[in-house]
Amino acid sequence: MELNADFSQRVVVHSDQLEWSPSPMPGVDRRMLDRIGGEVARATTIVRYAPDSKFSAHTHSGGEEFIVLDGVFQDEHGDFPEGTYVRNPPTTSHTPGSELGCTIFVKLWQFDMEDRNQFRKTMADELASPVDGVATAQLHSDDRETVTYSHVDAGAALNMSDVGGIEMLIISGSLTEGGESLGKGAWLRLPEGQPLTAIAGADGAKVWVKTGHLPYAKPPAV
């Protein structure tokens, strides 16, 4: 399966407008944003766990990165409430689920295969002091990518020109980019060489951003 697999093109998906599709596990549904591959795929997805649902135990051969958007995600390593950012690198394993239900934004098979840096962070706790109306936390950085989380005040500008492409998820609030309004759940991917220039709406915006990673996009090595 290929979905939004041309990384030379600008892509916007208003994920809150998509229907939920069932996953192979009962009670776990998803909204696919981009994908290369079948059930084992390089994938970017919004995943919803119904209360008392869980996936069977599995190993992340290609790594897993996720944000908890609402509710509490759980596995044998602990509880991960809304606003948590998690990196589970290649070779890690767990049995994910949620007693009360939750929604996560998750990326699979997008790691450096030698990465073994596993961690969790409360994103808001990492924020630096605002500059020109934008407070930013650097969540992760390596030779392939940089991951940040920002609070953007109403009317403030979020500008980036990082090499290697830009990907952004609107967690709350809204931004206007390229003449298009991006509200909660909107996912934007800009190709390498295209800068980001966005203005926050009346309620400001909270956004997750990854840069530098698109040249490494490829199907899973299975």
mmCIF file with all atom_site columns, N, CA and C in Angstrom, residues 98-166:
data_model
loop_
_atom_site.group_PDB
_atom_site.id
_atom_site.type_symbol
_atom_site.label_atom_id
_atom_site.label_alt_id
_atom_site.label_comp_id
_atom_site.label_asym_id
_atom_site.label_entity_id
_atom_site.label_seq_id
_atom_site.pdbx_PDB_ins_code
_atom_site.Cartn_x
_atom_site.Cartn_y
_atom_site.Cartn_z
_atom_site.occupancy
_atom_site.B_iso_or_equiv
_atom_site.pdbx_formal_charge
_atom_site.auth_seq_id
_atom_site.auth_comp_id
_atom_site.auth_asym_id
_atom_site.auth_atom_id
_atom_site.pdbx_PDB_model_num
ATOM 1   N N  . SER A 1 98  ? -5.155  0.424  26.630 1.00 0.00 ? 98  SER A N  1
ATOM 2   C CA . SER A 1 98  ? -5.669  1.549  27.404 1.00 0.00 ? 98  SER A CA 1
ATOM 3   C C  . SER A 1 98  ? -6.934  1.124  28.143 1.00 0.00 ? 98  SER A C  1
ATOM 4   N N  . GLU A 1 99  ? -6.913  1.234  29.475 1.00 0.00 ? 99  GLU A N  1
ATOM 5   C CA . GLU A 1 99  ? -8.096  0.884  30.261 1.00 0.00 ? 99  GLU A CA 1
ATOM 6   C C  . GLU A 1 99  ? -9.243  1.852  30.009 1.00 0.00 ? 99  GLU A C  1
ATOM 7   N N  . LEU A 1 100 ? -8.924  3.146  29.899 1.00 0.00 ? 100 LEU A N  1
ATOM 8   C CA . LEU A 1 100 ? -9.960  4.170  29.744 1.00 0.00 ? 100 LEU A CA 1
ATOM 9   C C  . LEU A 1 100 ? -10.137 4.638  28.312 1.00 0.00 ? 100 LEU A C  1
ATOM 10  N N  . GLY A 1 101 ? -9.247  4.202  27.412 1.00 0.00 ? 101 GLY A N  1
ATOM 11  C CA . GLY A 1 101 ? -9.273  4.666  26.029 1.00 0.00 ? 101 GLY A CA 1
ATOM 12  C C  . GLY A 1 101 ? -8.306  5.808  25.820 1.00 0.00 ? 101 GLY A C  1
ATOM 13  N N  . CYS A 1 102 ? -7.779  5.925  24.617 1.00 0.00 ? 102 CYS A N  1
ATOM 14  C CA . CYS A 1 102 ? -6.846  7.005  24.294 1.00 0.00 ? 102 CYS A CA 1
ATOM 15  C C  . CYS A 1 102 ? -6.711  7.135  22.785 1.00 0.00 ? 102 CYS A C  1
ATOM 16  N N  . THR A 1 103 ? -6.092  8.238  22.373 1.00 0.00 ? 103 THR A N  1
ATOM 17  C CA . THR A 1 103 ? -5.759  8.460  20.966 1.00 0.00 ? 103 THR A CA 1
ATOM 18  C C  . THR A 1 103 ? -4.303  8.862  20.890 1.00 0.00 ? 103 THR A C  1
ATOM 19  N N  . ILE A 1 104 ? -3.574  8.272  19.957 1.00 0.00 ? 104 ILE A N  1
ATOM 20  C CA . ILE A 1 104 ? -2.163  8.604  19.789 1.00 0.00 ? 104 ILE A CA 1
ATOM 21  C C  . ILE A 1 104 ? -1.858  8.922  18.328 1.00 0.00 ? 104 ILE A C  1
ATOM 22  N N  . PHE A 1 105 ? -0.834  9.720  18.126 1.00 0.00 ? 105 PHE A N  1
ATOM 23  C CA . PHE A 1 105 ? -0.233  9.980  16.814 1.00 0.00 ? 105 PHE A CA 1
ATOM 24  C C  . PHE A 1 105 ? 1.047   9.162  16.793 1.00 0.00 ? 105 PHE A C  1
ATOM 25  N N  . VAL A 1 106 ? 1.175   8.228  15.836 1.00 0.00 ? 106 VAL A N  1
ATOM 26  C CA . VAL A 1 106 ? 2.275   7.276  15.898 1.00 0.00 ? 106 VAL A CA 1
ATOM 27  C C  . VAL A 1 106 ? 2.984   7.157  14.549 1.00 0.00 ? 106 VAL A C  1
ATOM 28  N N  . LYS A 1 107 ? 4.310   7.011  14.615 1.00 0.00 ? 107 LYS A N  1
ATOM 29  C CA . LYS A 1 107 ? 5.139   6.831  13.432 1.00 0.00 ? 107 LYS A CA 1
ATOM 30  C C  . LYS A 1 107 ? 5.943   5.548  13.589 1.00 0.00 ? 107 LYS A C  1
ATOM 31  N N  . LEU A 1 108 ? 5.881   4.681  12.575 1.00 0.00 ? 108 LEU A N  1
ATOM 32  C CA . LEU A 1 108 ? 6.547   3.383  12.602 1.00 0.00 ? 108 LEU A CA 1
ATOM 33  C C  . LEU A 1 108 ? 7.577   3.277  11.487 1.00 0.00 ? 108 LEU A C  1
ATOM 34  N N  . TRP A 1 109 ? 8.658   2.526  11.765 1.00 0.00 ? 109 TRP A N  1
ATOM 35  C CA . TRP A 1 109 ? 9.714   2.258  10.783 1.00 0.00 ? 109 TRP A CA 1
ATOM 36  C C  . TRP A 1 109 ? 10.314  3.552  10.247 1.00 0.00 ? 109 TRP A C  1
ATOM 37  N N  . GLN A 1 110 ? 10.609  4.512  11.112 1.00 0.00 ? 110 GLN A N  1
ATOM 38  C CA . GLN A 1 110 ? 11.208  5.773  10.683 1.00 0.00 ? 110 GLN A CA 1
ATOM 39  C C  . GLN A 1 110 ? 12.432  6.121  11.518 1.00 0.00 ? 110 GLN A C  1
ATOM 40  N N  . PHE A 1 111 ? 13.089  5.107  12.087 1.00 0.00 ? 111 PHE A N  1
ATOM 41  C CA . PHE A 1 111 ? 14.264  5.284  12.937 1.00 0.00 ? 111 PHE A CA 1
ATOM 42  C C  . PHE A 1 111 ? 15.547  4.951  12.190 1.00 0.00 ? 111 PHE A C  1
ATOM 43  N N  . ASP A 1 112 ? 16.631  5.532  12.655 1.00 0.00 ? 112 ASP A N  1
ATOM 44  C CA . ASP A 1 112 ? 17.950  4.994  12.364 1.00 0.00 ? 112 ASP A CA 1
ATOM 45  C C  . ASP A 1 112 ? 17.999  3.601  12.992 1.00 0.00 ? 112 ASP A C  1
ATOM 46  N N  . MET A 1 113 ? 18.346  2.570  12.228 1.00 0.00 ? 113 MET A N  1
ATOM 47  C CA . MET A 1 113 ? 18.297  1.210  12.732 1.00 0.00 ? 113 MET A CA 1
ATOM 48  C C  . MET A 1 113 ? 19.305  0.950  13.858 1.00 0.00 ? 113 MET A C  1
ATOM 49  N N  . GLU A 1 114 ? 20.263  1.867  14.028 1.00 0.00 ? 114 GLU A N  1
ATOM 50  C CA . GLU A 1 114 ? 21.236  1.725  15.110 1.00 0.00 ? 114 GLU A CA 1
ATOM 51  C C  . GLU A 1 114 ? 20.819  2.490  16.373 1.00 0.00 ? 114 GLU A C  1
ATOM 52  N N  . ASP A 1 115 ? 19.736  3.232  16.306 1.00 0.00 ? 115 ASP A N  1
ATOM 53  C CA . ASP A 1 115 ? 19.258  4.022  17.453 1.00 0.00 ? 115 ASP A CA 1
ATOM 54  C C  . ASP A 1 115 ? 18.767  3.090  18.559 1.00 0.00 ? 115 ASP A C  1
ATOM 55  N N  . ARG A 1 116 ? 19.234  3.312  19.787 1.00 0.00 ? 116 ARG A N  1
ATOM 56  C CA . ARG A 1 116 ? 18.762  2.555  20.938 1.00 0.00 ? 116 ARG A CA 1
ATOM 57  C C  . ARG A 1 116 ? 18.351  3.498  22.081 1.00 0.00 ? 116 ARG A C  1
ATOM 58  N N  . ASN A 1 117 ? 18.073  4.748  21.738 1.00 0.00 ? 117 ASN A N  1
ATOM 59  C CA . ASN A 1 117 ? 17.756  5.763  22.740 1.00 0.00 ? 117 ASN A CA 1
ATOM 60  C C  . ASN A 1 117 ? 16.256  5.751  23.031 1.00 0.00 ? 117 ASN A C  1
ATOM 61  N N  . GLN A 1 118 ? 15.866  5.031  24.065 1.00 0.00 ? 118 GLN A N  1
ATOM 62  C CA . GLN A 1 118 ? 14.460  4.928  24.448 1.00 0.00 ? 118 GLN A CA 1
ATOM 63  C C  . GLN A 1 118 ? 14.147  5.921  25.563 1.00 0.00 ? 118 GLN A C  1
ATOM 64  N N  . PHE A 1 119 ? 13.065  6.705  25.403 1.00 0.00 ? 119 PHE A N  1
ATOM 65  C CA . PHE A 1 119 ? 12.702  7.651  26.454 1.00 0.00 ? 119 PHE A CA 1
ATOM 66  C C  . PHE A 1 119 ? 11.261  8.103  26.308 1.00 0.00 ? 119 PHE A C  1
ATOM 67  N N  . ARG A 1 120 ? 10.776  8.755  27.358 1.00 0.00 ? 120 ARG A N  1
ATOM 68  C CA . ARG A 1 120 ? 9.491   9.435  27.356 1.00 0.00 ? 120 ARG A CA 1
ATOM 69  C C  . ARG A 1 120 ? 9.688   10.833 27.910 1.00 0.00 ? 120 ARG A C  1
ATOM 70  N N  . LYS A 1 121 ? 8.913   11.792 27.424 1.00 0.00 ? 121 LYS A N  1
ATOM 71  C CA . LYS A 1 121 ? 8.965   13.161 27.917 1.00 0.00 ? 121 LYS A CA 1
ATOM 72  C C  . LYS A 1 121 ? 7.556   13.740 27.978 1.00 0.00 ? 121 LYS A C  1
ATOM 73  N N  . THR A 1 122 ? 7.321   14.564 29.000 1.00 0.00 ? 122 THR A N  1
ATOM 74  C CA . THR A 1 122 ? 6.118   15.386 29.033 1.00 0.00 ? 122 THR A CA 1
ATOM 75  C C  . THR A 1 122 ? 6.436   16.649 28.243 1.00 0.00 ? 122 THR A C  1
ATOM 76  N N  . MET A 1 123 ? 5.826   16.818 27.098 1.00 0.00 ? 123 MET A N  1
ATOM 77  C CA . MET A 1 123 ? 6.261   17.840 26.147 1.00 0.00 ? 123 MET A CA 1
ATOM 78  C C  . MET A 1 123 ? 6.218   19.240 26.737 1.00 0.00 ? 123 MET A C  1
ATOM 79  N N  . ALA A 1 124 ? 5.151   19.576 27.449 1.00 0.00 ? 124 ALA A N  1
ATOM 80  C CA . ALA A 1 124 ? 5.016   20.929 27.986 1.00 0.00 ? 124 ALA A CA 1
ATOM 81  C C  . ALA A 1 124 ? 6.112   21.252 28.996 1.00 0.00 ? 124 ALA A C  1
ATOM 82  N N  . ASP A 1 125 ? 6.636   20.234 29.675 1.00 0.00 ? 125 ASP A N  1
ATOM 83  C CA . ASP A 1 125 ? 7.686   20.461 30.669 1.00 0.00 ? 125 ASP A CA 1
ATOM 84  C C  . ASP A 1 125 ? 9.013   20.852 30.032 1.00 0.00 ? 125 ASP A C  1
ATOM 85  N N  . GLU A 1 126 ? 9.152   20.610 28.737 1.00 0.00 ? 126 GLU A N  1
ATOM 86  C CA . GLU A 1 126 ? 10.409  20.868 28.043 1.00 0.00 ? 126 GLU A CA 1
ATOM 87  C C  . GLU A 1 126 ? 10.463  22.243 27.384 1.00 0.00 ? 126 GLU A C  1
ATOM 88  N N  . LEU A 1 127 ? 9.361   22.998 27.445 1.00 0.00 ? 127 LEU A N  1
ATOM 89  C CA . LEU A 1 127 ? 9.285   24.269 26.719 1.00 0.00 ? 127 LEU A CA 1
ATOM 90  C C  . LEU A 1 127 ? 10.274  25.298 27.261 1.00 0.00 ? 127 LEU A C  1
ATOM 91  N N  . ALA A 1 128 ? 10.957  25.971 26.346 1.00 0.00 ? 128 ALA A N  1
ATOM 92  C CA . ALA A 1 128 ? 11.811  27.102 26.691 1.00 0.00 ? 128 ALA A CA 1
ATOM 93  C C  . ALA A 1 128 ? 10.965  28.369 26.763 1.00 0.00 ? 128 ALA A C  1
ATOM 94  N N  . SER A 1 129 ? 11.570  29.470 27.188 1.00 0.00 ? 129 SER A N  1
ATOM 95  C CA . SER A 1 129 ? 10.862  30.753 27.229 1.00 0.00 ? 129 SER A CA 1
ATOM 96  C C  . SER A 1 129 ? 10.492  31.180 25.817 1.00 0.00 ? 129 SER A C  1
ATOM 97  N N  . PRO A 1 130 ? 9.339   31.812 25.647 1.00 0.00 ? 130 PRO A N  1
ATOM 98  C CA . PRO A 1 130 ? 8.914   32.198 24.298 1.00 0.00 ? 130 PRO A CA 1
ATOM 99  C C  . PRO A 1 130 ? 9.794   33.277 23.688 1.00 0.00 ? 130 PRO A C  1
ATOM 100 N N  . VAL A 1 131 ? 9.930   33.196 22.383 1.00 0.00 ? 131 VAL A N  1
ATOM 101 C CA . VAL A 1 131 ? 10.624  34.212 21.584 1.00 0.00 ? 131 VAL A CA 1
ATOM 102 C C  . VAL A 1 131 ? 9.678   34.641 20.478 1.00 0.00 ? 131 VAL A C  1
ATOM 103 N N  . ASP A 1 132 ? 9.316   35.930 20.444 1.00 0.00 ? 132 ASP A N  1
ATOM 104 C CA . ASP A 1 132 ? 8.378   36.460 19.443 1.00 0.00 ? 132 ASP A CA 1
ATOM 105 C C  . ASP A 1 132 ? 7.079   35.650 19.419 1.00 0.00 ? 132 ASP A C  1
ATOM 106 N N  . GLY A 1 133 ? 6.619   35.256 20.607 1.00 0.00 ? 133 GLY A N  1
ATOM 107 C CA . GLY A 1 133 ? 5.334   34.578 20.703 1.00 0.00 ? 133 GLY A CA 1
ATOM 108 C C  . GLY A 1 133 ? 5.377   33.086 20.475 1.00 0.00 ? 133 GLY A C  1
ATOM 109 N N  . VAL A 1 134 ? 6.575   32.501 20.378 1.00 0.00 ? 134 VAL A N  1
ATOM 110 C CA . VAL A 1 134 ? 6.694   31.059 20.140 1.00 0.00 ? 134 VAL A CA 1
ATOM 111 C C  . VAL A 1 134 ? 7.613   30.442 21.195 1.00 0.00 ? 134 VAL A C  1
ATOM 112 N N  . ALA A 1 135 ? 7.067   29.518 21.993 1.00 0.00 ? 135 ALA A N  1
ATOM 113 C CA . ALA A 1 135 ? 7.857   28.759 22.967 1.00 0.00 ? 135 ALA A CA 1
ATOM 114 C C  . ALA A 1 135 ? 8.065   27.360 22.408 1.00 0.00 ? 135 ALA A C  1
ATOM 115 N N  . THR A 1 136 ? 9.318   26.899 22.376 1.00 0.00 ? 136 THR A N  1
ATOM 116 C CA . THR A 1 136 ? 9.632   25.631 21.718 1.00 0.00 ? 136 THR A CA 1
ATOM 117 C C  . THR A 1 136 ? 10.434  24.720 22.631 1.00 0.00 ? 136 THR A C  1
ATOM 118 N N  . ALA A 1 137 ? 10.140  23.423 22.550 1.00 0.00 ? 137 ALA A N  1
ATOM 119 C CA . ALA A 1 137 ? 10.895  22.385 23.238 1.00 0.00 ? 137 ALA A CA 1
ATOM 120 C C  . ALA A 1 137 ? 11.544  21.490 22.191 1.00 0.00 ? 137 ALA A C  1
ATOM 121 N N  . GLN A 1 138 ? 12.825  21.240 22.336 1.00 0.00 ? 138 GLN A N  1
ATOM 122 C CA . GLN A 1 138 ? 13.467  20.235 21.488 1.00 0.00 ? 138 GLN A CA 1
ATOM 123 C C  . GLN A 1 138 ? 13.316  18.883 22.171 1.00 0.00 ? 138 GLN A C  1
ATOM 124 N N  . LEU A 1 139 ? 12.582  17.994 21.534 1.00 0.00 ? 139 LEU A N  1
ATOM 125 C CA . LEU A 1 139 ? 12.286  16.693 22.117 1.00 0.00 ? 139 LEU A CA 1
ATOM 126 C C  . LEU A 1 139 ? 13.335  15.650 21.761 1.00 0.00 ? 139 LEU A C  1
ATOM 127 N N  . HIS A 1 140 ? 13.909  15.773 20.568 1.00 0.00 ? 140 HIS A N  1
ATOM 128 C CA . HIS A 1 140 ? 14.901  14.801 20.106 1.00 0.00 ? 140 HIS A CA 1
ATOM 129 C C  . HIS A 1 140 ? 15.663  15.395 18.935 1.00 0.00 ? 140 HIS A C  1
ATOM 130 N N  . SER A 1 141 ? 16.949  15.060 18.844 1.00 0.00 ? 141 SER A N  1
ATOM 131 C CA . SER A 1 141 ? 17.746  15.482 17.695 1.00 0.00 ? 141 SER A CA 1
ATOM 132 C C  . SER A 1 141 ? 18.867  14.477 17.468 1.00 0.00 ? 141 SER A C  1
ATOM 133 N N  . ASP A 1 142 ? 19.074  14.099 16.221 1.00 0.00 ? 142 ASP A N  1
ATOM 134 C CA . ASP A 1 142 ? 20.205  13.263 15.836 1.00 0.00 ? 142 ASP A CA 1
ATOM 135 C C  . ASP A 1 142 ? 20.635  13.669 14.432 1.00 0.00 ? 142 ASP A C  1
ATOM 136 N N  . ASP A 1 143 ? 21.485  12.880 13.798 1.00 0.00 ? 143 ASP A N  1
ATOM 137 C CA . ASP A 1 143 ? 22.015  13.242 12.486 1.00 0.00 ? 143 ASP A CA 1
ATOM 138 C C  . ASP A 1 143 ? 20.956  13.205 11.399 1.00 0.00 ? 143 ASP A C  1
ATOM 139 N N  . ARG A 1 144 ? 19.829  12.561 11.644 1.00 0.00 ? 144 ARG A N  1
ATOM 140 C CA . ARG A 1 144 ? 18.794  12.379 10.632 1.00 0.00 ? 144 ARG A CA 1
ATOM 141 C C  . ARG A 1 144 ? 17.587  13.283 10.809 1.00 0.00 ? 144 ARG A C  1
ATOM 142 N N  . GLU A 1 145 ? 17.347  13.772 12.018 1.00 0.00 ? 145 GLU A N  1
ATOM 143 C CA . GLU A 1 145 ? 16.103  14.491 12.251 1.00 0.00 ? 145 GLU A CA 1
ATOM 144 C C  . GLU A 1 145 ? 16.151  15.305 13.531 1.00 0.00 ? 145 GLU A C  1
ATOM 145 N N  . THR A 1 146 ? 15.231  16.278 13.600 1.00 0.00 ? 146 THR A N  1
ATOM 146 C CA . THR A 1 146 ? 15.003  17.048 14.822 1.00 0.00 ? 146 THR A CA 1
ATOM 147 C C  . THR A 1 146 ? 13.501  17.065 15.083 1.00 0.00 ? 146 THR A C  1
ATOM 148 N N  . VAL A 1 147 ? 13.130  16.833 16.334 1.00 0.00 ? 147 VAL A N  1
ATOM 149 C CA . VAL A 1 147 ? 11.725  16.794 16.723 1.00 0.00 ? 147 VAL A CA 1
ATOM 150 C C  . VAL A 1 147 ? 11.484  17.874 17.773 1.00 0.00 ? 147 VAL A C  1
ATOM 151 N N  . THR A 1 148 ? 10.461  18.715 17.544 1.00 0.00 ? 148 THR A N  1
ATOM 152 C CA . THR A 1 148 ? 10.161  19.806 18.465 1.00 0.00 ? 148 THR A CA 1
ATOM 153 C C  . THR A 1 148 ? 8.667   19.860 18.769 1.00 0.00 ? 148 THR A C  1
ATOM 154 N N  . TYR A 1 149 ? 8.364   20.588 19.849 1.00 0.00 ? 149 TYR A N  1
ATOM 155 C CA . TYR A 1 149 ? 6.987   20.867 20.247 1.00 0.00 ? 149 TYR A CA 1
ATOM 156 C C  . TYR A 1 149 ? 6.927   22.347 20.556 1.00 0.00 ? 149 TYR A C  1
ATOM 157 N N  . SER A 1 150 ? 5.909   23.045 20.023 1.00 0.00 ? 150 SER A N  1
ATOM 158 C CA . SER A 1 150 ? 5.833   24.502 20.200 1.00 0.00 ? 150 SER A CA 1
ATOM 159 C C  . SER A 1 150 ? 4.443   24.947 20.617 1.00 0.00 ? 150 SER A C  1
ATOM 160 N N  . HIS A 1 151 ? 4.418   25.990 21.474 1.00 0.00 ? 151 HIS A N  1
ATOM 161 C CA . HIS A 1 151 ? 3.213   26.758 21.750 1.00 0.00 ? 151 HIS A CA 1
ATOM 162 C C  . HIS A 1 151 ? 3.350   28.074 20.994 1.00 0.00 ? 151 HIS A C  1
ATOM 163 N N  . VAL A 1 152 ? 2.391   28.361 20.127 1.00 0.00 ? 152 VAL A N  1
ATOM 164 C CA . VAL A 1 152 ? 2.437   29.563 19.300 1.00 0.00 ? 152 VAL A CA 1
ATOM 165 C C  . VAL A 1 152 ? 1.292   30.474 19.721 1.00 0.00 ? 152 VAL A C  1
ATOM 166 N N  . ASP A 1 153 ? 1.619   31.690 20.161 1.00 0.00 ? 153 ASP A N  1
ATOM 167 C CA . ASP A 1 153 ? 0.598   32.630 20.597 1.00 0.00 ? 153 ASP A CA 1
ATOM 168 C C  . ASP A 1 153 ? -0.269  33.079 19.423 1.00 0.00 ? 153 ASP A C  1
ATOM 169 N N  . ALA A 1 154 ? -1.476  33.527 19.741 1.00 0.00 ? 154 ALA A N  1
ATOM 170 C CA . ALA A 1 154 ? -2.386  34.040 18.715 1.00 0.00 ? 154 ALA A CA 1
ATOM 171 C C  . ALA A 1 154 ? -1.696  35.122 17.889 1.00 0.00 ? 154 ALA A C  1
ATOM 172 N N  . GLY A 1 155 ? -1.746  34.976 16.579 1.00 0.00 ? 155 GLY A N  1
ATOM 173 C CA . GLY A 1 155 ? -1.171  35.960 15.664 1.00 0.00 ? 155 GLY A CA 1
ATOM 174 C C  . GLY A 1 155 ? 0.322   35.860 15.466 1.00 0.00 ? 155 GLY A C  1
ATOM 175 N N  . ALA A 1 156 ? 0.995   34.988 16.226 1.00 0.00 ? 156 ALA A N  1
ATOM 176 C CA . ALA A 1 156 ? 2.447   34.849 16.087 1.00 0.00 ? 156 ALA A CA 1
ATOM 177 C C  . ALA A 1 156 ? 2.779   33.981 14.877 1.00 0.00 ? 156 ALA A C  1
ATOM 178 N N  . ALA A 1 157 ? 4.003   34.163 14.368 1.00 0.00 ? 157 ALA A N  1
ATOM 179 C CA . ALA A 1 157 ? 4.442   33.429 13.184 1.00 0.00 ? 157 ALA A CA 1
ATOM 180 C C  . ALA A 1 157 ? 5.354   32.277 13.579 1.00 0.00 ? 157 ALA A C  1
ATOM 181 N N  . LEU A 1 158 ? 5.145   31.139 12.949 1.00 0.00 ? 158 LEU A N  1
ATOM 182 C CA . LEU A 1 158 ? 6.036   29.989 13.084 1.00 0.00 ? 158 LEU A CA 1
ATOM 183 C C  . LEU A 1 158 ? 6.750   29.823 11.753 1.00 0.00 ? 158 LEU A C  1
ATOM 184 N N  . ASN A 1 159 ? 8.052   30.078 11.763 1.00 0.00 ? 159 ASN A N  1
ATOM 185 C CA . ASN A 1 159 ? 8.844   30.032 10.526 1.00 0.00 ? 159 ASN A CA 1
ATOM 186 C C  . ASN A 1 159 ? 9.957   29.003 10.653 1.00 0.00 ? 159 ASN A C  1
ATOM 187 N N  . MET A 1 160 ? 10.121  28.174 9.631  1.00 0.00 ? 160 MET A N  1
ATOM 188 C CA . MET A 1 160 ? 11.192  27.185 9.597  1.00 0.00 ? 160 MET A CA 1
ATOM 189 C C  . MET A 1 160 ? 11.688  27.032 8.168  1.00 0.00 ? 160 MET A C  1
ATOM 190 N N  . SER A 1 161 ? 12.974  26.796 8.036  1.00 0.00 ? 161 SER A N  1
ATOM 191 C CA . SER A 1 161 ? 13.545  26.541 6.709  1.00 0.00 ? 161 SER A CA 1
ATOM 192 C C  . SER A 1 161 ? 14.541  25.384 6.782  1.00 0.00 ? 161 SER A C  1
ATOM 193 N N  . ASP A 1 162 ? 14.310  24.454 7.702  1.00 0.00 ? 162 ASP A N  1
ATOM 194 C CA . ASP A 1 162 ? 15.221  23.335 7.909  1.00 0.00 ? 162 ASP A CA 1
ATOM 195 C C  . ASP A 1 162 ? 15.349  22.484 6.642  1.00 0.00 ? 162 ASP A C  1
ATOM 196 N N  . VAL A 1 163 ? 16.545  21.987 6.393  1.00 0.00 ? 163 VAL A N  1
ATOM 197 C CA . VAL A 1 163 ? 16.744  21.091 5.263  1.00 0.00 ? 163 VAL A CA 1
ATOM 198 C C  . VAL A 1 163 ? 16.159  19.724 5.597  1.00 0.00 ? 163 VAL A C  1
ATOM 199 N N  . GLY A 1 164 ? 15.850  18.954 4.554  1.00 0.00 ? 164 GLY A N  1
ATOM 200 C CA . GLY A 1 164 ? 15.376  17.598 4.756  1.00 0.00 ? 164 GLY A CA 1
ATOM 201 C C  . GLY A 1 164 ? 13.890  17.449 4.950  1.00 0.00 ? 164 GLY A C  1
ATOM 202 N N  . GLY A 1 165 ? 13.125  18.506 4.680  1.00 0.00 ? 165 GLY A N  1
ATOM 203 C CA . GLY A 1 165 ? 11.681  18.417 4.786  1.00 0.00 ? 165 GLY A CA 1
ATOM 204 C C  . GLY A 1 165 ? 11.157  18.782 6.163  1.00 0.00 ? 165 GLY A C  1
ATOM 205 N N  . ILE A 1 166 ? 9.856   19.087 6.216  1.00 0.00 ? 166 ILE A N  1
ATOM 206 C CA . ILE A 1 166 ? 9.185   19.523 7.436  1.00 0.00 ? 166 ILE A CA 1
ATOM 207 C C  . ILE A 1 166 ? 7.851   18.795 7.545  1.00 0.00 ? 166 ILE A C  1
#
